[in-house]
């Protein structure tokens, strides 16, 4: 590929990462405001829980399809465009039950986009021997940037988010067509159905992911860390900014906004150092830091109520949560069969993020009602301590190439 064309293709990959994660910002940051204006708090809560529930199941189907397609890019473009159509239909102010159904359809198509873009970007960076981090950091910047830009307009009319989503979907799809085209490796191994023996040997099944004990342990640690973070995202804002008469801190809402900004900013150094960190320290060391750092984080949030300490904690929140995710993503890219790359990434997101988000709402609500926000933070720290002990008994003692530094 000529140098100029290669640079243009790489630029499109940068732009695609930014826009894919910007879609999530529109869904998770602005739809809660939209639904709370249309429905009661209870109904809005039910509608918002539908998305994470769909995310537990739907991405697996799309991951398998991406691996079997000629190009993963094609599947990603398809789900982005279809999700944009249904996302725009949310603009219609429907009754409660039809809106529940429509949100489920939106997430059916929207839920796999982050995992598939990760699979495409990680595989290309490995094959082309380029740094993954600077490409992925565009997702963080896209998330923060579109939140800021959309926030400037939503005060006048929340409906602007639907037009922004559709516009970005069209531009993102065009960029993905010009990106490096990443093949679905299972597609190359298709054989005539008459040769069943050859077919079984040629393509690993999803069961091989479940039988990979190392992968399942990484997903398990990701699950407990994501559950704690989901509780924090769902209930800590109310504790931070709510009525002091009800036990909350009563801080201004900009404090929570600043906390979110610091969380996002904390991811940026990690992504710029992504390849160096994994090559020099390996998954074992990075996961050790993540688990111990998370225990410290939740203990501090459970003990202290000073805004200064709370904001300081959020500086390294994004780093800890993101490292846990990308320990699994890196393992899949380097040690899972090529024809299961997209499937593996989506499998990890289903179990490691989809389930915790559902539990973070349901179980988190029970925890918050009985223990309060600070008590729940300490309970989360205790749960992570138990999983840290499991980590030291398993992955920490595994000195194989999978968890060791490359350097």
mmCIF file of C-alpha atoms in Angstrom:
data_model
loop_
_atom_site.group_PDB
_atom_site.id
_atom_site.type_symbol
_atom_site.label_atom_id
_atom_site.label_comp_id
_atom_site.label_asym_id
_atom_site.label_seq_id
_atom_site.Cartn_x
_atom_site.Cartn_y
_atom_site.Cartn_z
ATOM 1 C CA UNK A 1 0.000 0.000 0.000
ATOM 2 C CA UNK A 2 1.443 3.417 -0.919
ATOM 3 C CA UNK A 3 2.543 5.511 2.045
ATOM 4 C CA UNK A 4 -0.071 8.222 1.461
ATOM 5 C CA UNK A 5 -2.883 5.692 1.222
ATOM 6 C CA UNK A 6 -1.618 3.862 4.305
ATOM 7 C CA UNK A 7 -1.601 7.117 6.288
ATOM 8 C CA UNK A 8 -5.135 7.903 5.159
ATOM 9 C CA UNK A 9 -6.291 4.430 6.161
ATOM 10 C CA UNK A 10 -4.713 4.779 9.596
ATOM 11 C CA UNK A 11 -6.285 8.227 10.051
ATOM 12 C CA UNK A 12 -9.694 6.672 9.341
ATOM 13 C CA UNK A 13 -9.024 4.043 12.013
ATOM 14 C CA UNK A 14 -8.254 6.829 14.509
ATOM 15 C CA UNK A 15 -11.463 8.639 13.533
ATOM 16 C CA UNK A 16 -13.544 5.437 13.738
ATOM 17 C CA UNK A 17 -12.374 4.756 17.294
ATOM 18 C CA UNK A 18 -13.318 8.290 18.321
ATOM 19 C CA UNK A 19 -16.808 8.041 16.864
ATOM 20 C CA UNK A 20 -17.585 4.504 18.085
ATOM 21 C CA UNK A 21 -17.000 5.502 21.708
ATOM 22 C CA UNK A 22 -18.833 8.790 21.147
ATOM 23 C CA UNK A 23 -21.967 6.727 20.389
ATOM 24 C CA UNK A 24 -21.765 5.313 23.917
ATOM 25 C CA UNK A 25 -21.594 8.823 25.364
ATOM 26 C CA UNK A 26 -24.836 9.792 23.613
ATOM 27 C CA UNK A 27 -26.588 6.660 24.883
ATOM 28 C CA UNK A 28 -25.334 6.507 28.471
ATOM 29 C CA UNK A 29 -24.938 10.222 29.252
ATOM 30 C CA UNK A 30 -27.934 11.840 27.570
ATOM 31 C CA UNK A 31 -30.671 9.215 27.245
ATOM 32 C CA UNK A 32 -31.080 9.021 31.057
ATOM 33 C CA UNK A 33 -31.960 12.740 31.014
ATOM 34 C CA UNK A 34 -34.368 12.178 28.108
ATOM 35 C CA UNK A 35 -36.125 9.215 29.741
ATOM 36 C CA UNK A 36 -36.398 10.895 33.152
ATOM 37 C CA UNK A 37 -38.215 13.769 31.459
ATOM 38 C CA UNK A 38 -40.675 11.406 29.751
ATOM 39 C CA UNK A 39 -41.402 8.832 32.446
ATOM 40 C CA UNK A 40 -41.493 8.315 36.200
ATOM 41 C CA UNK A 41 -38.235 7.487 37.983
ATOM 42 C CA UNK A 42 -39.240 3.837 38.286
ATOM 43 C CA UNK A 43 -40.114 3.536 34.608
ATOM 44 C CA UNK A 44 -36.952 5.363 33.541
ATOM 45 C CA UNK A 45 -34.900 2.992 35.700
ATOM 46 C CA UNK A 46 -36.485 -0.054 34.055
ATOM 47 C CA UNK A 47 -35.877 1.348 30.569
ATOM 48 C CA UNK A 48 -32.232 2.094 31.360
ATOM 49 C CA UNK A 49 -31.685 -1.421 32.751
ATOM 50 C CA UNK A 50 -32.779 -2.978 29.449
ATOM 51 C CA UNK A 51 -29.591 -1.929 27.663
ATOM 52 C CA UNK A 52 -27.189 -3.760 30.016
ATOM 53 C CA UNK A 53 -29.486 -6.816 29.990
ATOM 54 C CA UNK A 54 -29.319 -7.010 26.184
ATOM 55 C CA UNK A 55 -25.541 -6.542 26.383
ATOM 56 C CA UNK A 56 -25.244 -9.842 28.262
ATOM 57 C CA UNK A 57 -26.438 -11.836 25.242
ATOM 58 C CA UNK A 58 -26.468 -9.897 21.959
ATOM 59 C CA UNK A 59 -22.724 -9.194 21.434
ATOM 60 C CA UNK A 60 -21.904 -12.902 21.237
ATOM 61 C CA UNK A 61 -24.026 -13.304 18.108
ATOM 62 C CA UNK A 62 -22.326 -10.365 16.426
ATOM 63 C CA UNK A 63 -18.875 -11.525 17.504
ATOM 64 C CA UNK A 64 -19.403 -14.912 15.861
ATOM 65 C CA UNK A 65 -20.806 -13.211 12.757
ATOM 66 C CA UNK A 66 -17.802 -10.850 12.574
ATOM 67 C CA UNK A 67 -15.371 -13.786 12.733
ATOM 68 C CA UNK A 68 -17.246 -15.594 9.965
ATOM 69 C CA UNK A 69 -17.675 -12.548 7.726
ATOM 70 C CA UNK A 70 -15.205 -11.804 4.955
ATOM 71 C CA UNK A 71 -14.292 -8.581 6.782
ATOM 72 C CA UNK A 72 -15.067 -7.588 10.365
ATOM 73 C CA UNK A 73 -15.449 -3.995 9.146
ATOM 74 C CA UNK A 74 -18.568 -4.967 7.181
ATOM 75 C CA UNK A 75 -20.354 -6.274 10.265
ATOM 76 C CA UNK A 76 -19.371 -3.188 12.268
ATOM 77 C CA UNK A 77 -20.672 -0.836 9.570
ATOM 78 C CA UNK A 78 -23.951 -2.766 9.424
ATOM 79 C CA UNK A 79 -24.648 -2.620 13.172
ATOM 80 C CA UNK A 80 -23.730 1.079 13.346
ATOM 81 C CA UNK A 81 -26.105 2.074 10.527
ATOM 82 C CA UNK A 82 -28.993 -0.089 11.750
ATOM 83 C CA UNK A 83 -28.566 1.109 15.345
ATOM 84 C CA UNK A 84 -28.647 4.717 14.073
ATOM 85 C CA UNK A 85 -32.037 4.108 12.443
ATOM 86 C CA UNK A 86 -33.578 2.746 15.643
ATOM 87 C CA UNK A 87 -31.778 5.291 17.842
ATOM 88 C CA UNK A 88 -33.401 8.073 15.802
ATOM 89 C CA UNK A 89 -36.810 6.455 16.353
ATOM 90 C CA UNK A 90 -36.340 7.018 20.108
ATOM 91 C CA UNK A 91 -37.144 10.643 19.273
ATOM 92 C CA UNK A 92 -40.786 9.557 18.993
ATOM 93 C CA UNK A 93 -42.331 9.923 22.444
ATOM 94 C CA UNK A 94 -43.795 6.441 22.839
ATOM 95 C CA UNK A 95 -45.680 4.842 25.704
ATOM 96 C CA UNK A 96 -43.635 2.993 28.304
ATOM 97 C CA UNK A 97 -43.799 -0.588 26.948
ATOM 98 C CA UNK A 98 -43.139 0.297 23.273
ATOM 99 C CA UNK A 99 -40.171 2.395 24.415
ATOM 100 C CA UNK A 100 -38.804 -0.593 26.369
ATOM 101 C CA UNK A 101 -38.985 -2.683 23.220
ATOM 102 C CA UNK A 102 -37.354 0.024 21.084
ATOM 103 C CA UNK A 103 -34.452 0.465 23.537
ATOM 104 C CA UNK A 104 -33.895 -3.300 23.460
ATOM 105 C CA UNK A 105 -33.728 -3.206 19.648
ATOM 106 C CA UNK A 106 -31.281 -0.276 19.723
ATOM 107 C CA UNK A 107 -28.955 -2.147 22.067
ATOM 108 C CA UNK A 108 -29.322 -5.367 20.062
ATOM 109 C CA UNK A 109 -27.387 -3.621 17.302
ATOM 110 C CA UNK A 110 -25.375 -1.114 19.338
ATOM 111 C CA UNK A 111 -24.000 -3.437 22.023
ATOM 112 C CA UNK A 112 -21.188 -5.082 19.977
ATOM 113 C CA UNK A 113 -19.655 -1.970 18.403
ATOM 114 C CA UNK A 114 -16.993 -1.318 21.064
ATOM 115 C CA UNK A 115 -15.815 -4.942 21.118
ATOM 116 C CA UNK A 116 -15.649 -5.212 17.314
ATOM 117 C CA UNK A 117 -13.718 -1.941 16.888
ATOM 118 C CA UNK A 118 -11.332 -3.198 19.595
ATOM 119 C CA UNK A 119 -10.888 -6.482 17.730
ATOM 120 C CA UNK A 120 -10.182 -4.621 14.475
ATOM 121 C CA UNK A 121 -7.784 -2.116 16.047
ATOM 122 C CA UNK A 122 -5.902 -4.615 18.209
ATOM 123 C CA UNK A 123 -5.394 -7.045 15.328
ATOM 124 C CA UNK A 124 -4.228 -4.314 12.957
ATOM 125 C CA UNK A 125 -1.812 -2.870 15.523
ATOM 126 C CA UNK A 126 -0.350 -6.340 16.149
ATOM 127 C CA UNK A 127 -0.006 -7.114 12.429
ATOM 128 C CA UNK A 128 1.354 -3.690 11.459
ATOM 129 C CA UNK A 129 3.599 -3.435 14.551
ATOM 130 C CA UNK A 130 2.211 -0.054 15.534
ATOM 131 C CA UNK A 131 1.191 1.224 18.963
ATOM 132 C CA UNK A 132 -2.411 0.455 19.871
ATOM 133 C CA UNK A 133 -2.727 3.030 22.663
ATOM 134 C CA UNK A 134 -2.722 6.289 20.657
ATOM 135 C CA UNK A 135 -5.440 4.858 18.398
ATOM 136 C CA UNK A 136 -7.632 3.715 21.294
ATOM 137 C CA UNK A 137 -7.166 6.958 23.221
ATOM 138 C CA UNK A 138 -9.189 8.588 20.460
ATOM 139 C CA UNK A 139 -12.162 6.676 21.852
ATOM 140 C CA UNK A 140 -11.664 8.311 25.233
ATOM 141 C CA UNK A 141 -11.318 11.731 23.617
ATOM 142 C CA UNK A 142 -14.370 11.054 21.435
ATOM 143 C CA UNK A 143 -16.434 10.094 24.488
ATOM 144 C CA UNK A 144 -15.429 13.235 26.363
ATOM 145 C CA UNK A 145 -15.570 15.516 23.341
ATOM 146 C CA UNK A 146 -19.047 14.547 22.173
ATOM 147 C CA UNK A 147 -20.318 14.802 25.762
ATOM 148 C CA UNK A 148 -19.051 18.366 25.928
ATOM 149 C CA UNK A 149 -20.292 19.349 22.451
ATOM 150 C CA UNK A 150 -23.706 17.721 22.897
ATOM 151 C CA UNK A 151 -24.060 19.261 26.346
ATOM 152 C CA UNK A 152 -23.808 22.726 24.819
ATOM 153 C CA UNK A 153 -26.891 22.014 22.687
ATOM 154 C CA UNK A 154 -29.063 19.743 24.826
ATOM 155 C CA UNK A 155 -29.983 22.542 27.207
ATOM 156 C CA UNK A 156 -32.058 24.084 24.430
ATOM 157 C CA UNK A 157 -33.331 20.837 22.916
ATOM 158 C CA UNK A 158 -32.421 17.300 24.017
ATOM 159 C CA UNK A 159 -33.573 16.008 20.607
ATOM 160 C CA UNK A 160 -30.308 17.221 19.081
ATOM 161 C CA UNK A 161 -28.617 13.990 20.245
ATOM 162 C CA UNK A 162 -30.644 11.943 17.744
ATOM 163 C CA UNK A 163 -29.428 14.028 14.811
ATOM 164 C CA UNK A 164 -25.837 13.936 16.089
ATOM 165 C CA UNK A 165 -25.969 10.136 16.350
ATOM 166 C CA UNK A 166 -27.235 9.691 12.785
ATOM 167 C CA UNK A 167 -24.691 12.140 11.387
ATOM 168 C CA UNK A 168 -21.813 10.420 13.172
ATOM 169 C CA UNK A 169 -23.056 6.982 12.051
ATOM 170 C CA UNK A 170 -22.845 8.021 8.409
ATOM 171 C CA UNK A 171 -19.375 9.548 8.791
ATOM 172 C CA UNK A 172 -18.112 6.602 10.878
ATOM 173 C CA UNK A 173 -19.353 4.078 8.312
ATOM 174 C CA UNK A 174 -17.536 5.946 5.540
ATOM 175 C CA UNK A 175 -14.352 5.988 7.643
ATOM 176 C CA UNK A 176 -14.617 2.242 8.332
ATOM 177 C CA UNK A 177 -14.801 1.567 4.595
ATOM 178 C CA UNK A 178 -11.447 3.318 4.221
ATOM 179 C CA UNK A 179 -9.873 1.712 7.311
ATOM 180 C CA UNK A 180 -7.564 -1.306 7.115
ATOM 181 C CA UNK A 181 -9.881 -4.197 6.244
ATOM 182 C CA UNK A 182 -9.535 -6.928 8.877
ATOM 183 C CA UNK A 183 -10.585 -10.378 7.733
ATOM 184 C CA UNK A 184 -12.856 -12.684 9.671
ATOM 185 C CA UNK A 185 -10.467 -15.600 9.973
ATOM 186 C CA UNK A 186 -13.218 -18.193 10.404
ATOM 187 C CA UNK A 187 -14.493 -17.158 6.967
ATOM 188 C CA UNK A 188 -11.280 -18.432 5.372
ATOM 189 C CA UNK A 189 -11.740 -21.806 7.034
ATOM 190 C CA UNK A 190 -15.213 -22.499 5.698
ATOM 191 C CA UNK A 191 -15.375 -25.880 3.957
ATOM 192 C CA UNK A 192 -18.188 -27.798 2.234
ATOM 193 C CA UNK A 193 -20.739 -29.121 4.704
ATOM 194 C CA UNK A 194 -20.261 -32.614 3.308
ATOM 195 C CA UNK A 195 -16.764 -32.823 4.816
ATOM 196 C CA UNK A 196 -17.815 -32.752 8.485
ATOM 197 C CA UNK A 197 -14.534 -34.063 9.881
ATOM 198 C CA UNK A 198 -12.487 -31.403 8.152
ATOM 199 C CA UNK A 199 -15.027 -28.749 9.146
ATOM 200 C CA UNK A 200 -14.812 -29.626 12.842
ATOM 201 C CA UNK A 201 -11.012 -29.537 12.824
ATOM 202 C CA UNK A 202 -10.775 -26.319 10.852
ATOM 203 C CA UNK A 203 -12.711 -23.932 13.079
ATOM 204 C CA UNK A 204 -12.500 -23.759 16.888
ATOM 205 C CA UNK A 205 -15.868 -23.449 18.609
ATOM 206 C CA UNK A 206 -16.979 -21.000 21.301
ATOM 207 C CA UNK A 207 -16.578 -23.792 23.823
ATOM 208 C CA UNK A 208 -12.814 -23.400 23.484
ATOM 209 C CA UNK A 209 -13.168 -19.918 25.014
ATOM 210 C CA UNK A 210 -15.048 -21.298 28.000
ATOM 211 C CA UNK A 211 -12.467 -24.080 28.430
ATOM 212 C CA UNK A 212 -9.631 -21.541 28.500
ATOM 213 C CA UNK A 213 -9.155 -21.280 32.274
ATOM 214 C CA UNK A 214 -6.816 -18.302 32.010
ATOM 215 C CA UNK A 215 -9.317 -16.309 29.966
ATOM 216 C CA UNK A 216 -12.163 -17.186 32.322
ATOM 217 C CA UNK A 217 -10.119 -16.047 35.334
ATOM 218 C CA UNK A 218 -9.318 -12.740 33.624
ATOM 219 C CA UNK A 219 -13.021 -12.235 32.873
ATOM 220 C CA UNK A 220 -13.906 -13.124 36.479
ATOM 221 C CA UNK A 221 -11.579 -10.446 37.855
ATOM 222 C CA UNK A 222 -12.922 -7.990 35.311
ATOM 223 C CA UNK A 223 -16.470 -8.859 36.428
ATOM 224 C CA UNK A 224 -15.929 -8.046 40.111
ATOM 225 C CA UNK A 225 -14.103 -4.799 39.312
ATOM 226 C CA UNK A 226 -16.805 -3.745 36.837
ATOM 227 C CA UNK A 227 -19.556 -4.545 39.352
ATOM 228 C CA UNK A 228 -17.964 -2.231 41.914
ATOM 229 C CA UNK A 229 -17.574 0.469 39.277
ATOM 230 C CA UNK A 230 -21.180 0.021 38.082
ATOM 231 C CA UNK A 231 -22.449 0.529 41.629
ATOM 232 C CA UNK A 232 -20.263 3.614 41.907
ATOM 233 C CA UNK A 233 -21.599 5.044 38.616
ATOM 234 C CA UNK A 234 -25.238 4.306 39.465
ATOM 235 C CA UNK A 235 -25.460 5.423 43.088
ATOM 236 C CA UNK A 236 -22.435 7.464 44.133
ATOM 237 C CA UNK A 237 -23.554 10.594 42.186
ATOM 238 C CA UNK A 238 -26.727 10.748 44.311
ATOM 239 C CA UNK A 239 -24.675 10.406 47.506
ATOM 240 C CA UNK A 240 -22.313 13.119 46.306
ATOM 241 C CA UNK A 241 -24.895 15.700 45.220
ATOM 242 C CA UNK A 242 -28.058 14.680 47.093
ATOM 243 C CA UNK A 243 -29.856 16.255 50.045
ATOM 244 C CA UNK A 244 -27.716 16.326 53.245
ATOM 245 C CA UNK A 245 -30.893 15.707 55.246
ATOM 246 C CA UNK A 246 -30.991 12.256 53.637
ATOM 247 C CA UNK A 247 -27.365 11.473 54.442
ATOM 248 C CA UNK A 248 -25.868 12.776 51.198
ATOM 249 C CA UNK A 249 -23.031 15.305 50.920
ATOM 250 C CA UNK A 250 -25.036 17.997 49.136
ATOM 251 C CA UNK A 251 -22.175 19.056 46.870
ATOM 252 C CA UNK A 252 -22.826 21.007 43.659
ATOM 253 C CA UNK A 253 -23.413 18.916 40.534
ATOM 254 C CA UNK A 254 -20.286 20.260 38.869
ATOM 255 C CA UNK A 255 -18.274 18.226 41.396
ATOM 256 C CA UNK A 256 -19.652 15.006 39.910
ATOM 257 C CA UNK A 257 -19.043 16.354 36.417
ATOM 258 C CA UNK A 258 -15.432 17.055 37.349
ATOM 259 C CA UNK A 259 -15.121 13.564 38.858
ATOM 260 C CA UNK A 260 -16.278 12.023 35.552
ATOM 261 C CA UNK A 261 -13.855 14.221 33.610
ATOM 262 C CA UNK A 262 -10.964 13.130 35.842
ATOM 263 C CA UNK A 263 -11.992 9.482 35.403
ATOM 264 C CA UNK A 264 -11.854 9.838 31.623
ATOM 265 C CA UNK A 265 -8.581 11.768 31.796
ATOM 266 C CA UNK A 266 -7.057 8.970 33.871
ATOM 267 C CA UNK A 267 -7.377 6.586 30.923
ATOM 268 C CA UNK A 268 -5.286 8.721 28.588
ATOM 269 C CA UNK A 269 -1.793 8.013 30.030
ATOM 270 C CA UNK A 270 -2.576 4.290 30.048
ATOM 271 C CA UNK A 271 -3.461 4.216 26.367
ATOM 272 C CA UNK A 272 -0.399 6.203 25.336
ATOM 273 C CA UNK A 273 1.762 3.728 27.269
ATOM 274 C CA UNK A 274 -0.374 0.673 26.365
ATOM 275 C CA UNK A 275 2.165 -1.354 24.374
ATOM 276 C CA UNK A 276 5.103 -0.456 26.612
ATOM 277 C CA UNK A 277 3.204 -1.385 29.767
ATOM 278 C CA UNK A 278 2.100 -4.808 28.532
ATOM 279 C CA UNK A 279 5.443 -5.593 26.891
ATOM 280 C CA UNK A 280 7.541 -4.526 29.862
ATOM 281 C CA UNK A 281 5.391 -5.628 32.815
ATOM 282 C CA UNK A 282 2.953 -8.202 31.436
ATOM 283 C CA UNK A 283 -0.620 -9.002 32.438
ATOM 284 C CA UNK A 284 0.373 -10.482 35.811
ATOM 285 C CA UNK A 285 1.958 -7.289 37.153
ATOM 286 C CA UNK A 286 -0.647 -4.933 35.697
ATOM 287 C CA UNK A 287 -3.523 -6.947 37.127
ATOM 288 C CA UNK A 288 -1.792 -7.022 40.527
ATOM 289 C CA UNK A 289 -1.602 -3.212 40.515
ATOM 290 C CA UNK A 290 -5.236 -2.970 39.390
ATOM 291 C CA UNK A 291 -6.639 -5.206 42.110
ATOM 292 C CA UNK A 292 -4.628 -3.672 44.949
ATOM 293 C CA UNK A 293 -5.243 -0.138 43.648
ATOM 294 C CA UNK A 294 -8.988 -0.839 43.453
ATOM 295 C CA UNK A 295 -9.066 -1.999 47.070
ATOM 296 C CA UNK A 296 -7.380 1.249 48.138
ATOM 297 C CA UNK A 297 -9.785 3.247 45.960
ATOM 298 C CA UNK A 298 -12.967 1.832 47.457
ATOM 299 C CA UNK A 299 -11.646 2.003 51.013
ATOM 300 C CA UNK A 300 -10.894 5.704 50.529
ATOM 301 C CA UNK A 301 -14.364 6.330 49.072
ATOM 302 C CA UNK A 302 -15.943 4.371 51.929
ATOM 303 C CA UNK A 303 -14.060 6.168 54.712
ATOM 304 C CA UNK A 304 -13.640 9.759 53.529
ATOM 305 C CA UNK A 305 -16.236 12.295 52.421
ATOM 306 C CA UNK A 306 -13.881 15.150 51.568
ATOM 307 C CA UNK A 307 -14.459 16.434 47.999
ATOM 308 C CA UNK A 308 -10.702 16.847 47.577
ATOM 309 C CA UNK A 309 -10.047 13.170 48.374
ATOM 310 C CA UNK A 310 -12.996 12.022 46.252
ATOM 311 C CA UNK A 311 -11.723 13.974 43.248
ATOM 312 C CA UNK A 312 -8.151 12.799 43.822
ATOM 313 C CA UNK A 313 -9.350 9.182 43.823
ATOM 314 C CA UNK A 314 -10.989 9.708 40.438
ATOM 315 C CA UNK A 315 -7.670 10.643 38.871
ATOM 316 C CA UNK A 316 -6.646 6.964 38.906
ATOM 317 C CA UNK A 317 -10.156 5.466 38.637
ATOM 318 C CA UNK A 318 -10.147 5.379 34.837
ATOM 319 C CA UNK A 319 -6.700 3.800 34.800
ATOM 320 C CA UNK A 320 -7.721 0.962 37.133
ATOM 321 C CA UNK A 321 -10.995 0.136 35.369
ATOM 322 C CA UNK A 322 -9.425 0.289 31.912
ATOM 323 C CA UNK A 323 -6.395 -1.862 32.765
ATOM 324 C CA UNK A 324 -8.708 -4.633 33.997
ATOM 325 C CA UNK A 325 -10.549 -4.622 30.665
ATOM 326 C CA UNK A 326 -7.452 -4.567 28.493
ATOM 327 C CA UNK A 327 -5.676 -7.339 30.372
ATOM 328 C CA UNK A 328 -8.404 -9.560 28.938
ATOM 329 C CA UNK A 329 -8.394 -7.876 25.528
ATOM 330 C CA UNK A 330 -4.622 -8.228 25.197
ATOM 331 C CA UNK A 331 -4.716 -11.904 26.185
ATOM 332 C CA UNK A 332 -7.395 -12.570 23.548
ATOM 333 C CA UNK A 333 -5.428 -10.763 20.841
ATOM 334 C CA UNK A 334 -2.185 -12.587 21.592
ATOM 335 C CA UNK A 335 -3.268 -16.074 22.664
ATOM 336 C CA UNK A 336 -6.744 -16.841 21.294
ATOM 337 C CA UNK A 337 -7.127 -18.419 17.831
ATOM 338 C CA UNK A 338 -7.442 -15.763 15.082
ATOM 339 C CA UNK A 339 -10.827 -17.073 13.952
ATOM 340 C CA UNK A 340 -12.232 -16.406 17.447
ATOM 341 C CA UNK A 341 -10.833 -12.910 17.945
ATOM 342 C CA UNK A 342 -14.072 -10.914 17.594
ATOM 343 C CA UNK A 343 -16.053 -13.665 19.319
ATOM 344 C CA UNK A 344 -13.611 -13.627 22.231
ATOM 345 C CA UNK A 345 -13.740 -9.842 22.607
ATOM 346 C CA UNK A 346 -17.545 -9.858 22.597
ATOM 347 C CA UNK A 347 -17.642 -12.825 24.973
ATOM 348 C CA UNK A 348 -15.453 -10.880 27.391
ATOM 349 C CA UNK A 349 -17.689 -7.801 27.167
ATOM 350 C CA UNK A 350 -20.868 -9.872 27.658
ATOM 351 C CA UNK A 351 -19.671 -11.545 30.858
ATOM 352 C CA UNK A 352 -17.184 -8.996 32.158
ATOM 353 C CA UNK A 353 -19.244 -5.844 31.563
ATOM 354 C CA UNK A 354 -22.835 -6.763 30.639
ATOM 355 C CA UNK A 355 -23.572 -8.865 33.732
ATOM 356 C CA UNK A 356 -21.913 -6.414 36.180
ATOM 357 C CA UNK A 357 -23.978 -3.530 34.785
ATOM 358 C CA UNK A 358 -27.196 -5.454 35.384
ATOM 359 C CA UNK A 359 -26.098 -6.526 38.869
ATOM 360 C CA UNK A 360 -24.828 -3.033 39.584
ATOM 361 C CA UNK A 361 -28.381 -1.774 39.188
ATOM 362 C CA UNK A 362 -30.349 -4.579 40.851
ATOM 363 C CA UNK A 363 -27.990 -5.808 43.594
ATOM 364 C CA UNK A 364 -26.477 -2.337 43.879
ATOM 365 C CA UNK A 365 -29.899 -0.903 44.704
ATOM 366 C CA UNK A 366 -30.300 -3.382 47.551
ATOM 367 C CA UNK A 367 -26.790 -2.619 48.843
ATOM 368 C CA UNK A 368 -27.419 1.111 48.688
ATOM 369 C CA UNK A 369 -30.722 0.816 50.534
ATOM 370 C CA UNK A 370 -29.243 -1.209 53.403
ATOM 371 C CA UNK A 371 -25.638 -0.006 53.620
ATOM 372 C CA UNK A 372 -25.639 3.403 51.991
ATOM 373 C CA UNK A 373 -23.047 4.542 49.466
ATOM 374 C CA UNK A 374 -20.047 4.484 51.801
ATOM 375 C CA UNK A 375 -20.944 1.125 53.343
ATOM 376 C CA UNK A 376 -21.338 -0.311 49.844
ATOM 377 C CA UNK A 377 -17.924 1.055 48.868
ATOM 378 C CA UNK A 378 -16.376 -0.819 51.800
ATOM 379 C CA UNK A 379 -18.301 -3.992 50.881
ATOM 380 C CA UNK A 380 -16.974 -3.664 47.323
ATOM 381 C CA UNK A 381 -13.445 -3.338 48.693
ATOM 382 C CA UNK A 382 -13.974 -6.499 50.745
ATOM 383 C CA UNK A 383 -15.200 -8.428 47.693
ATOM 384 C CA UNK A 384 -12.138 -7.342 45.717
ATOM 385 C CA UNK A 385 -9.901 -8.496 48.594
ATOM 386 C CA UNK A 386 -11.371 -12.003 48.253
ATOM 387 C CA UNK A 387 -10.803 -12.019 44.509
ATOM 388 C CA UNK A 388 -7.283 -10.710 45.020
ATOM 389 C CA UNK A 389 -6.549 -13.745 47.187
ATOM 390 C CA UNK A 390 -7.882 -15.927 44.357
ATOM 391 C CA UNK A 391 -5.650 -14.005 41.940
ATOM 392 C CA UNK A 392 -2.521 -14.703 44.015
ATOM 393 C CA UNK A 393 -3.478 -18.393 44.125
ATOM 394 C CA UNK A 394 -3.928 -18.647 40.346
ATOM 395 C CA UNK A 395 -2.679 -16.105 37.802
ATOM 396 C CA UNK A 396 0.074 -14.695 40.011
ATOM 397 C CA UNK A 397 1.587 -18.189 40.306
ATOM 398 C CA UNK A 398 1.236 -18.845 36.572
ATOM 399 C CA UNK A 399 4.636 -18.062 35.052
ATOM 400 C CA UNK A 400 3.708 -18.977 31.500
ATOM 401 C CA UNK A 401 4.249 -16.705 28.513
ATOM 402 C CA UNK A 402 0.578 -15.629 28.653
ATOM 403 C CA UNK A 403 1.012 -13.408 31.711
ATOM 404 C CA UNK A 404 4.712 -12.608 31.550
ATOM 405 C CA UNK A 405 6.402 -9.520 30.048
ATOM 406 C CA UNK A 406 7.467 -9.714 26.445
ATOM 407 C CA UNK A 407 10.614 -7.649 26.921
#
